[in-house]
Amino acid sequence: MSGNLSFEALKAEVAGGTIDTVLVCLVDMQGRLMGKRFHATHFVEKAHSETHCCNYLLATDLEMATPDGYAATSWRQGYGDYMMRPDLATLRRVDWLEGTALVLCDVLDHHGHTPVPHDPRTILKTQIERAEAMGFVPMMATELEFFLFAKSYDDIRKSGFRDLEPISGYNEDYHILQTTKEEPVMRPVRNHLVASGIPVENSKGEAETGQQELNIRYADALSCADHHTIAKHAVKEIAWMLGRAASFLPKWHHDKVGSASHVHMSLWHDGKPLFFEQGAQHGMSMPMRQFLAGQIKYAGDCTVFLAPYVNSYKRFVKGSFAPTKTGWSVDNRTAGFRLCGEDTPAVRIECRIGGSDLNPYLAEAALLAAGLRGIEEGLDLGPATKGDLYEAGDDDHIPRTLRHATEALRGSAMLRTAMGDEVIDHYVRCAEWEQEEFDRVVTDWEIARGFERA
Ligand code: ADP
């Protein structure tokens, strides 16, 4: 259960007049909350069992376009309905909005018979069930990095996104003085999230002007993705309420460090961490070594789910703390996978490939699928990489562009087996569309470079 409000408690609050609105949401392909704002009395009487939405919500892009090429829905098929069934275990108060609660939904076909296979929550649940069938409970944490800007979203949009002034003036990595200046935004973020049932551990300044990191305590994989999604939404909404803007774009300027979303992972059984084995090298058990080997072997297959946009690939540059290679390391931040908590029961894998724009359900599902396959194949883990991996050979490079990553996804027998052709074809189309839209547009860079000189 990731929420903090039982249905009975909600009913009491509605009767007492302290909650009047319930946000009934699905999570879309981009990891955003989409849904309706219900009057709470209607929700407790009727809508708690189901509501409906247009099925284009899981076949659109950031701008709500209606791209062709999806088998699941189209103009030709009339863009029908899906059923949204509230998962009451996710019910929680939204502490930063007055009198408001929120519930996440499972997405089913129009008549509520079967889950929609390309729904991100369904995709993750399927991989969790697969792990559980193998005797593993996956525990995860996703870090959220983002930039805070001095002006509001509206002002920035009206200036054509040219007026991008970070909220602070210099690199604020671990910087208490700088982050004190940002407390008008970050303190409400931490406190409202905790009051909304999201176990925030801390926030800190990151390695660039205006850059923040928010850490949430690890949880079962589904709760982790729920927490991430709601926290990201809260950061944007609270920044907006205060006349500021928060951006999760992985690379908003080529001269600035990018924003990541590192994923921490461990497998458990009966409340015990299975990744730890006392006396083994670095305390890594055999399942951990095989899981990590699977993630390295299939990192290319999974990259679209870690870096879903054209912009995501601008983050993978050397000397920026973002990885460019898929190898693993012991506490070395230039590798795609870093061992954390070595020789302790908290020994875990940190995947550093994902950008701040990842959809946590899809990222976690892909990483789980790869790791579980590593265990099934009984893979050997190669030696840890050492030193500056930016300067190492190029064999194990992370796909360099969305185009490369899309082809890796299209050809991934591993992910097709784990998730099904329907799901993979759907997300291949999603990635292709991003690229097509980018290719269609003439960018500022081309104009500035060639207008006079070409
Ligand atoms: P760092 O020093 O890299 O910031 P932290 O100790 O802050 O590392 O932990 C980073 C994240 O890892 C936190 O969100 C924490 O909850 C999570 N974490 C800790 N132990 C585990 C574990 N065994 N499995 C998965 N995630 C974990």
Coordinates of C-alpha atoms and ligand atoms in Angstrom, one line a residue:
M1 CA 0.0 0.0 0.0
S2 CA 1.6 3.3 -1.1
G3 CA -1.2 5.6 0.1
N4 CA -1.9 7.0 3.5
L5 CA -5.7 7.3 3.6
S6 CA -8.1 4.3 3.8
F7 CA -11.4 4.5 2.0
E8 CA -13.2 4.6 5.4
A9 CA -11.0 7.5 6.5
L10 CA -11.8 9.3 3.3
K11 CA -15.5 8.8 3.8
A12 CA -15.2 10.3 7.3
E13 CA -13.3 13.3 6.0
V14 CA -15.8 13.9 3.2
A15 CA -18.7 13.7 5.7
G16 CA -16.8 16.1 8.0
G17 CA -16.1 18.5 5.1
T18 CA -12.3 18.4 5.4
I19 CA -12.0 16.7 1.9
D20 CA -14.1 17.9 -1.0
T21 CA -12.1 16.9 -4.1
V22 CA -10.6 13.6 -5.2
L23 CA -8.1 13.5 -8.1
V24 CA -8.6 10.3 -10.0
C25 CA -5.5 9.7 -12.1
L26 CA -3.8 7.3 -14.5
V27 CA -0.1 7.6 -15.3
D28 CA 0.5 8.2 -18.9
M29 CA 3.4 7.0 -21.2
Q30 CA 5.4 10.1 -20.2
G31 CA 4.9 9.5 -16.5
R32 CA 2.4 12.2 -15.9
L33 CA -0.8 12.2 -13.9
M34 CA -3.8 12.4 -16.1
G35 CA -7.4 12.2 -15.0
K36 CA -10.4 14.0 -13.5
R37 CA -11.1 16.1 -10.4
F38 CA -14.1 14.5 -8.7
H39 CA -16.3 16.1 -6.2
A40 CA -15.5 13.9 -3.2
T41 CA -19.2 13.0 -2.5
H42 CA -19.6 11.5 -5.9
F43 CA -16.3 9.7 -5.6
V44 CA -17.3 8.0 -2.3
E45 CA -20.7 7.1 -3.6
K46 CA -20.0 5.9 -7.1
A47 CA -16.7 6.8 -8.9
H48 CA -14.5 4.9 -6.5
S49 CA -15.3 1.8 -8.5
E50 CA -14.7 3.1 -12.0
T51 CA -14.6 6.1 -14.3
H52 CA -13.7 6.4 -18.0
C53 CA -11.2 8.3 -20.2
C54 CA -10.4 8.6 -23.9
N55 CA -7.9 5.8 -24.9
Y56 CA -5.7 8.3 -26.7
L57 CA -4.2 9.1 -23.2
L58 CA -1.9 6.1 -23.6
A59 CA -1.1 6.9 -27.3
T60 CA -0.2 10.6 -27.2
D61 CA 2.9 12.7 -26.7
L62 CA 3.9 15.6 -24.4
E63 CA 1.8 18.0 -26.5
M64 CA -1.3 15.7 -26.6
A65 CA -1.0 15.0 -30.3
T66 CA -2.7 12.1 -32.0
P67 CA 0.2 10.3 -33.8
D68 CA -0.7 7.6 -36.3
G69 CA 0.9 4.1 -36.3
Y70 CA -0.4 2.8 -32.9
A71 CA -2.1 -0.6 -33.2
A72 CA -4.0 0.0 -29.9
T73 CA -5.9 3.1 -31.0
S74 CA -6.3 5.6 -33.9
W75 CA -8.8 7.9 -35.6
R76 CA -9.7 4.9 -37.7
Q77 CA -10.7 3.0 -34.6
G78 CA -12.5 6.0 -33.3
Y79 CA -10.4 6.7 -30.2
G80 CA -12.8 4.9 -27.8
D81 CA -12.7 4.7 -24.0
Y82 CA -10.7 3.0 -21.3
M83 CA -12.0 2.2 -17.9
M84 CA -10.0 3.7 -15.0
R85 CA -10.4 1.6 -11.9
P86 CA -9.1 3.4 -8.7
D87 CA -6.5 1.3 -6.8
L88 CA -7.7 2.3 -3.4
A89 CA -4.4 1.2 -1.8
T90 CA -2.9 4.4 -3.4
L91 CA -5.5 6.7 -1.9
R92 CA -3.8 9.6 -0.1
R93 CA -4.3 13.2 0.9
V94 CA -2.7 15.8 -1.3
D95 CA -1.4 18.0 1.5
W96 CA -0.3 20.9 -0.7
L97 CA -3.8 21.4 -2.1
E98 CA -6.7 22.4 0.1
G99 CA -9.3 19.7 0.8
T100 CA -7.9 17.3 -1.8
A101 CA -7.1 13.6 -2.0
L102 CA -5.6 11.6 -4.9
V103 CA -6.0 8.0 -6.1
L104 CA -4.1 6.2 -8.9
C105 CA -6.0 3.9 -11.3
D106 CA -5.5 0.7 -13.1
V107 CA -6.4 1.0 -16.8
L108 CA -8.7 -1.6 -18.3
D109 CA -10.4 -2.0 -21.6
H110 CA -13.7 -0.2 -22.0
H111 CA -15.7 -2.9 -20.4
G112 CA -13.3 -3.5 -17.6
H113 CA -12.4 -7.1 -18.5
T114 CA -8.6 -7.0 -19.1
P115 CA -5.8 -4.6 -18.2
V116 CA -4.4 -2.5 -21.0
P117 CA -1.0 -4.1 -21.7
H118 CA 0.8 -0.8 -22.5
D119 CA -0.4 1.0 -19.4
P120 CA 2.8 1.8 -17.5
R121 CA 1.5 0.6 -14.1
T122 CA 0.4 -2.7 -15.7
I123 CA 3.8 -3.1 -17.4
L124 CA 5.6 -2.8 -14.0
K125 CA 3.1 -5.0 -12.2
T126 CA 3.8 -7.8 -14.8
Q127 CA 7.5 -7.7 -14.1
I128 CA 7.0 -7.6 -10.3
E129 CA 4.8 -10.7 -10.6
R130 CA 7.5 -12.3 -12.7
A131 CA 10.0 -11.5 -10.0
E132 CA 7.7 -12.8 -7.3
A133 CA 7.1 -16.1 -9.1
M134 CA 10.9 -16.5 -9.0
G135 CA 10.8 -15.9 -5.2
F136 CA 12.0 -12.2 -5.3
V137 CA 10.5 -9.0 -4.0
P138 CA 12.1 -6.1 -5.8
M139 CA 12.8 -3.0 -3.7
M140 CA 13.7 0.2 -5.5
A141 CA 14.4 3.9 -5.0
T142 CA 14.5 6.5 -7.8
E143 CA 16.3 9.8 -7.2
L144 CA 14.7 12.9 -8.6
E145 CA 17.0 15.7 -10.0
F146 CA 15.6 18.9 -11.4
F147 CA 16.4 22.6 -11.9
L148 CA 14.5 25.4 -10.2
F149 CA 14.1 28.6 -12.2
A150 CA 13.6 32.1 -10.8
K151 CA 10.6 32.9 -13.0
S152 CA 7.2 31.2 -13.4
Y153 CA 6.3 28.7 -16.1
D154 CA 4.0 31.2 -17.7
D155 CA 6.6 34.0 -17.8
I156 CA 9.2 31.6 -19.2
R157 CA 6.8 30.2 -21.8
K158 CA 5.8 33.8 -22.9
S159 CA 9.5 34.6 -23.4
G160 CA 9.8 31.7 -25.8
F161 CA 11.8 29.7 -23.1
R162 CA 14.6 32.2 -23.5
D163 CA 14.5 33.7 -20.1
L164 CA 15.9 30.7 -18.3
E165 CA 17.5 32.0 -15.1
P166 CA 18.2 29.3 -12.5
I167 CA 17.1 30.2 -9.0
S168 CA 20.6 30.4 -7.7
G169 CA 23.9 31.8 -8.9
Y170 CA 26.5 29.1 -8.6
N171 CA 27.1 25.3 -8.3
E172 CA 25.3 24.2 -5.1
D173 CA 26.4 20.6 -4.7
Y174 CA 25.7 19.7 -1.0
H175 CA 25.7 23.5 -0.4
I176 CA 23.8 24.4 2.7
L177 CA 24.0 28.2 2.3
Q178 CA 22.7 28.1 -1.3
T179 CA 20.0 25.6 -0.4
T180 CA 18.8 27.7 2.5
K181 CA 17.9 30.4 -0.1
E182 CA 15.7 27.7 -1.8
E183 CA 13.9 26.6 1.3
P184 CA 10.8 28.7 0.3
V185 CA 10.3 26.0 -2.3
M186 CA 12.0 22.9 -1.0
R187 CA 10.8 22.9 2.6
P188 CA 7.1 22.8 1.5
V189 CA 8.0 20.1 -1.0
R190 CA 9.6 17.8 1.7
N191 CA 6.9 18.5 4.3
H192 CA 3.8 18.3 2.0
L193 CA 5.1 15.1 0.5
V194 CA 5.7 13.4 3.9
A195 CA 2.2 14.5 4.9
S196 CA 0.9 12.9 1.7
G197 CA 2.5 9.6 2.5
I198 CA 5.6 9.9 0.4
P199 CA 8.6 9.0 2.6
V200 CA 11.1 11.8 1.7
E201 CA 14.6 11.2 3.1
N202 CA 16.2 14.5 2.1
S203 CA 16.7 17.1 -0.5
K204 CA 20.1 18.5 -1.4
G205 CA 21.7 21.0 -3.8
E206 CA 23.2 19.3 -6.9
A207 CA 26.3 20.0 -9.0
E208 CA 24.9 23.0 -11.0
T209 CA 23.3 26.4 -10.4
G210 CA 19.7 25.9 -9.3
Q211 CA 19.9 22.1 -9.5
Q212 CA 18.1 20.1 -6.8
E213 CA 18.0 16.4 -5.8
L214 CA 15.1 14.8 -3.9
N215 CA 15.6 11.4 -2.3
I216 CA 12.7 9.2 -1.2
R217 CA 13.1 6.1 0.9
Y218 CA 13.2 2.8 -1.0
A219 CA 10.1 0.8 -1.2
D220 CA 8.6 -2.1 -3.1
A221 CA 8.9 -1.3 -6.8
L222 CA 5.3 -0.3 -7.5
S223 CA 5.2 2.1 -4.5
C224 CA 8.5 3.5 -5.5
A225 CA 7.2 4.4 -9.0
D226 CA 4.0 5.8 -7.4
H227 CA 6.0 7.9 -5.0
H228 CA 8.3 9.2 -7.9
T229 CA 5.3 10.2 -10.0
I230 CA 3.5 12.0 -7.3
A231 CA 6.6 13.7 -6.0
K232 CA 7.6 15.0 -9.5
H233 CA 4.0 16.3 -9.9
A234 CA 4.2 17.9 -6.4
V235 CA 7.6 19.6 -7.2
K236 CA 6.1 21.2 -10.3
E237 CA 2.8 22.2 -8.7
I238 CA 4.5 23.7 -5.5
A239 CA 7.0 25.6 -7.6
W240 CA 4.1 26.9 -9.7
M241 CA 2.2 28.0 -6.6
L242 CA 5.2 30.0 -5.5
G243 CA 5.7 31.7 -8.9
R244 CA 8.8 29.6 -9.8
A245 CA 9.4 26.9 -12.4
A246 CA 10.8 23.4 -11.9
S247 CA 12.2 21.5 -14.9
F248 CA 12.9 17.8 -15.3
L249 CA 14.3 18.3 -18.8
P250 CA 17.5 16.2 -18.6
K251 CA 19.6 18.8 -20.4
W252 CA 18.3 22.4 -20.6
H253 CA 21.6 23.9 -21.6
H254 CA 24.6 22.3 -23.4
D255 CA 27.0 24.0 -21.0
K256 CA 25.2 22.9 -17.9
V257 CA 25.3 19.5 -16.1
G258 CA 22.2 17.4 -16.9
S259 CA 19.6 16.0 -14.5
A260 CA 19.4 12.3 -13.8
S261 CA 17.1 9.8 -12.1
H262 CA 19.3 7.1 -10.7
V263 CA 17.5 3.9 -9.9
H264 CA 18.6 1.9 -6.8
M265 CA 17.6 -1.8 -6.8
S266 CA 17.8 -4.8 -4.5
L267 CA 15.9 -8.1 -4.4
W268 CA 14.4 -9.4 -1.1
H269 CA 12.8 -12.5 0.2
D270 CA 10.8 -12.8 3.5
G271 CA 12.0 -9.4 4.6
K272 CA 15.7 -10.3 4.0
P273 CA 18.0 -8.7 1.4
L274 CA 19.0 -11.4 -1.0
F275 CA 21.8 -9.3 -2.6
F276 CA 24.0 -9.6 0.5
E277 CA 26.3 -12.5 1.2
Q278 CA 28.7 -12.1 4.1
G279 CA 32.3 -12.8 3.0
A280 CA 31.5 -12.8 -0.7
Q281 CA 33.4 -10.3 -2.9
H282 CA 32.0 -6.8 -1.9
G283 CA 29.2 -8.7 -0.1
M284 CA 27.5 -9.5 -3.4
S285 CA 25.5 -12.7 -3.5
M286 CA 25.3 -14.8 -6.7
P287 CA 21.7 -13.6 -7.6
M288 CA 23.0 -10.0 -7.3
R289 CA 25.9 -10.7 -9.6
Q290 CA 23.7 -12.4 -12.2
F291 CA 21.0 -9.6 -11.9
L292 CA 23.7 -7.0 -12.5
A293 CA 25.2 -8.9 -15.4
G294 CA 21.8 -9.1 -17.0
Q295 CA 21.3 -5.4 -16.7
I296 CA 24.7 -4.7 -18.3
K297 CA 24.1 -7.2 -21.1
Y298 CA 20.7 -5.7 -21.9
A299 CA 21.4 -2.0 -21.1
G300 CA 21.0 -1.1 -24.8
D301 CA 17.7 -2.8 -25.1
C302 CA 16.4 -0.9 -22.0
T303 CA 17.7 2.6 -22.9
V304 CA 14.6 4.0 -24.5
F305 CA 12.9 3.4 -21.2
L306 CA 15.7 5.3 -19.4
A307 CA 16.1 8.0 -21.9
P308 CA 12.8 8.5 -23.9
Y309 CA 13.4 11.8 -25.7
V310 CA 15.8 13.3 -28.2
N311 CA 17.0 15.6 -25.5
S312 CA 17.7 12.7 -23.1
Y313 CA 20.8 11.8 -25.2
K314 CA 22.4 15.2 -24.8
R315 CA 23.0 14.3 -21.1
F316 CA 25.5 11.5 -21.9
V317 CA 28.6 13.6 -22.1
K318 CA 32.0 12.9 -20.6
G319 CA 33.1 14.8 -17.5
S320 CA 29.5 15.6 -16.5
F321 CA 28.8 12.8 -13.9
A322 CA 26.4 11.3 -16.4
P323 CA 27.7 7.9 -17.6
T324 CA 28.5 7.1 -21.3
K325 CA 29.3 3.4 -20.7
T326 CA 27.3 0.4 -19.5
G327 CA 29.9 -1.2 -17.3
W328 CA 29.7 -1.6 -13.5
S329 CA 32.0 -0.2 -10.8
V330 CA 32.5 -0.1 -7.1
D331 CA 31.5 3.4 -6.0
N332 CA 32.7 5.0 -9.3
R333 CA 30.3 7.6 -10.8
T334 CA 31.6 7.4 -14.4
A335 CA 30.0 3.9 -14.8
G336 CA 26.4 3.1 -16.0
F337 CA 26.0 0.8 -12.9
R338 CA 27.5 1.6 -9.5
L339 CA 27.7 -0.7 -6.6
C340 CA 26.4 1.0 -3.4
G341 CA 26.5 -0.2 0.2
E342 CA 29.3 -2.7 -0.5
D343 CA 29.9 -5.3 2.2
T344 CA 26.7 -4.3 4.1
P345 CA 23.1 -5.7 4.0
A346 CA 22.2 -2.5 2.1
V347 CA 24.4 -3.6 -0.9
R348 CA 22.5 -2.6 -4.0
I349 CA 22.8 -1.6 -7.7
E350 CA 22.5 2.0 -8.7
C351 CA 21.7 2.4 -12.4
R352 CA 22.9 5.8 -13.4
I353 CA 21.8 5.8 -17.1
G354 CA 18.3 7.2 -16.6
G355 CA 17.5 10.8 -17.1
S356 CA 15.2 13.0 -15.0
D357 CA 12.6 12.5 -17.8
L358 CA 12.2 8.8 -17.4
N359 CA 8.9 7.2 -16.6
P360 CA 9.7 5.3 -13.4
Y361 CA 7.2 2.5 -14.1
L362 CA 8.8 1.8 -17.5
A363 CA 12.4 2.2 -16.3
E364 CA 11.9 -0.1 -13.4
A365 CA 10.1 -2.7 -15.5
A366 CA 12.8 -2.7 -18.1
L367 CA 15.6 -3.0 -15.6
L368 CA 13.8 -5.7 -13.7
A369 CA 13.2 -7.7 -16.9
A370 CA 16.9 -7.4 -17.8
G371 CA 18.1 -8.4 -14.3
L372 CA 15.7 -11.3 -14.0
R373 CA 16.8 -12.6 -17.4
G374 CA 20.4 -12.4 -16.1
I375 CA 19.4 -14.7 -13.3
E376 CA 17.6 -17.1 -15.6
E377 CA 20.6 -17.2 -17.9
G378 CA 23.0 -17.6 -14.9
L379 CA 25.2 -14.9 -16.4
D380 CA 28.8 -14.3 -15.2
L381 CA 29.5 -10.8 -14.0
G382 CA 32.7 -9.5 -15.5
P383 CA 35.3 -7.6 -13.4
A384 CA 34.4 -4.1 -12.1
T385 CA 35.6 -1.3 -14.3
K386 CA 38.1 1.1 -12.8
G387 CA 39.3 4.6 -13.3
D388 CA 37.8 7.2 -15.7
L389 CA 35.4 5.2 -17.9
Y390 CA 34.9 8.3 -20.1
E391 CA 38.4 7.6 -21.5
A392 CA 37.9 3.8 -21.8
G393 CA 37.2 1.9 -25.1
D394 CA 33.9 2.4 -26.9
D395 CA 32.6 -1.2 -27.0
D396 CA 30.1 -0.8 -24.2
H397 CA 28.8 2.7 -25.1
I398 CA 25.2 3.6 -24.1
P399 CA 23.2 4.1 -27.4
R400 CA 24.2 7.5 -28.5
T401 CA 20.9 8.7 -29.9
L402 CA 17.2 8.0 -29.6
R403 CA 17.4 6.5 -33.1
H404 CA 20.0 3.9 -31.9
A405 CA 18.0 3.2 -28.8
T406 CA 14.8 2.7 -30.7
E407 CA 16.4 0.2 -33.0
A408 CA 17.8 -1.7 -29.9
L409 CA 14.3 -1.8 -28.4
R410 CA 12.7 -2.9 -31.7
G411 CA 15.2 -5.8 -31.9
S412 CA 15.1 -6.8 -28.3
A413 CA 14.1 -10.4 -28.0
M414 CA 14.6 -10.2 -24.3
L415 CA 12.1 -7.4 -23.8
R416 CA 9.7 -8.9 -26.4
T417 CA 9.6 -12.1 -24.3
A418 CA 9.3 -10.3 -21.0
M419 CA 6.7 -7.6 -22.0
G420 CA 5.1 -8.9 -25.2
D421 CA 5.3 -7.7 -28.8
E422 CA 2.2 -5.5 -28.3
V423 CA 3.9 -3.5 -25.6
I424 CA 7.3 -3.2 -27.4
D425 CA 5.7 -2.2 -30.7
H426 CA 3.7 0.4 -28.9
Y427 CA 6.8 2.0 -27.3
V428 CA 8.9 1.7 -30.4
R429 CA 6.2 3.8 -32.1
C430 CA 6.2 6.3 -29.2
A431 CA 10.0 6.7 -29.7
E432 CA 9.8 6.9 -33.5
W433 CA 7.2 9.7 -33.2
E434 CA 9.5 11.7 -30.9
Q435 CA 12.2 11.4 -33.5
E436 CA 9.9 12.2 -36.4
E437 CA 8.7 15.4 -34.6
F438 CA 12.2 16.5 -34.0
D439 CA 13.3 15.8 -37.5
R440 CA 10.4 17.9 -38.9
V441 CA 11.4 21.0 -37.0
V442 CA 14.1 23.6 -37.9
T443 CA 16.0 24.4 -34.7
D444 CA 17.4 27.7 -33.5
W445 CA 20.9 26.2 -33.7
E446 CA 20.7 25.6 -37.4
I447 CA 19.4 29.1 -38.0
A448 CA 22.1 30.8 -35.9
R449 CA 24.9 28.6 -37.5
G450 CA 23.9 29.0 -41.1
F451 CA 21.6 32.0 -41.6
E452 CA 24.5 34.3 -42.8
R453 CA 27.4 31.9 -43.0
A454 CA 26.1 29.0 -45.0
Ligands
ADP1 P1 23.7 8.2 -1.9 O1 24.8 8.4 -0.9 O2 24.2 7.6 -3.2 O3 22.8 9.4 -2.0 P2 21.8 7.1 -0.1 O4 22.2 6.3 1.1 O5 21.2 8.4 0.1 O6 22.9 7.0 -1.3 O7 20.6 6.2 -0.8 C1 20.1 6.5 -2.1 C2 18.8 5.8 -2.3 O8 19.0 4.4 -2.1 C3 17.8 6.2 -1.2 O9 16.6 6.6 -1.8 C4 17.6 5.0 -0.3 O10 16.3 4.8 0.2 C5 17.9 3.9 -1.4 N1 18.3 2.6 -0.8 C6 18.9 2.3 0.4 N2 19.0 1.0 0.6 C7 18.4 0.4 -0.5 C8 18.2 -1.0 -0.8 N3 18.7 -2.0 -0.1 N4 17.6 -1.2 -2.0 C9 17.2 -0.2 -2.8 N5 17.3 1.1 -2.5 C10 18.0 1.4 -1.3

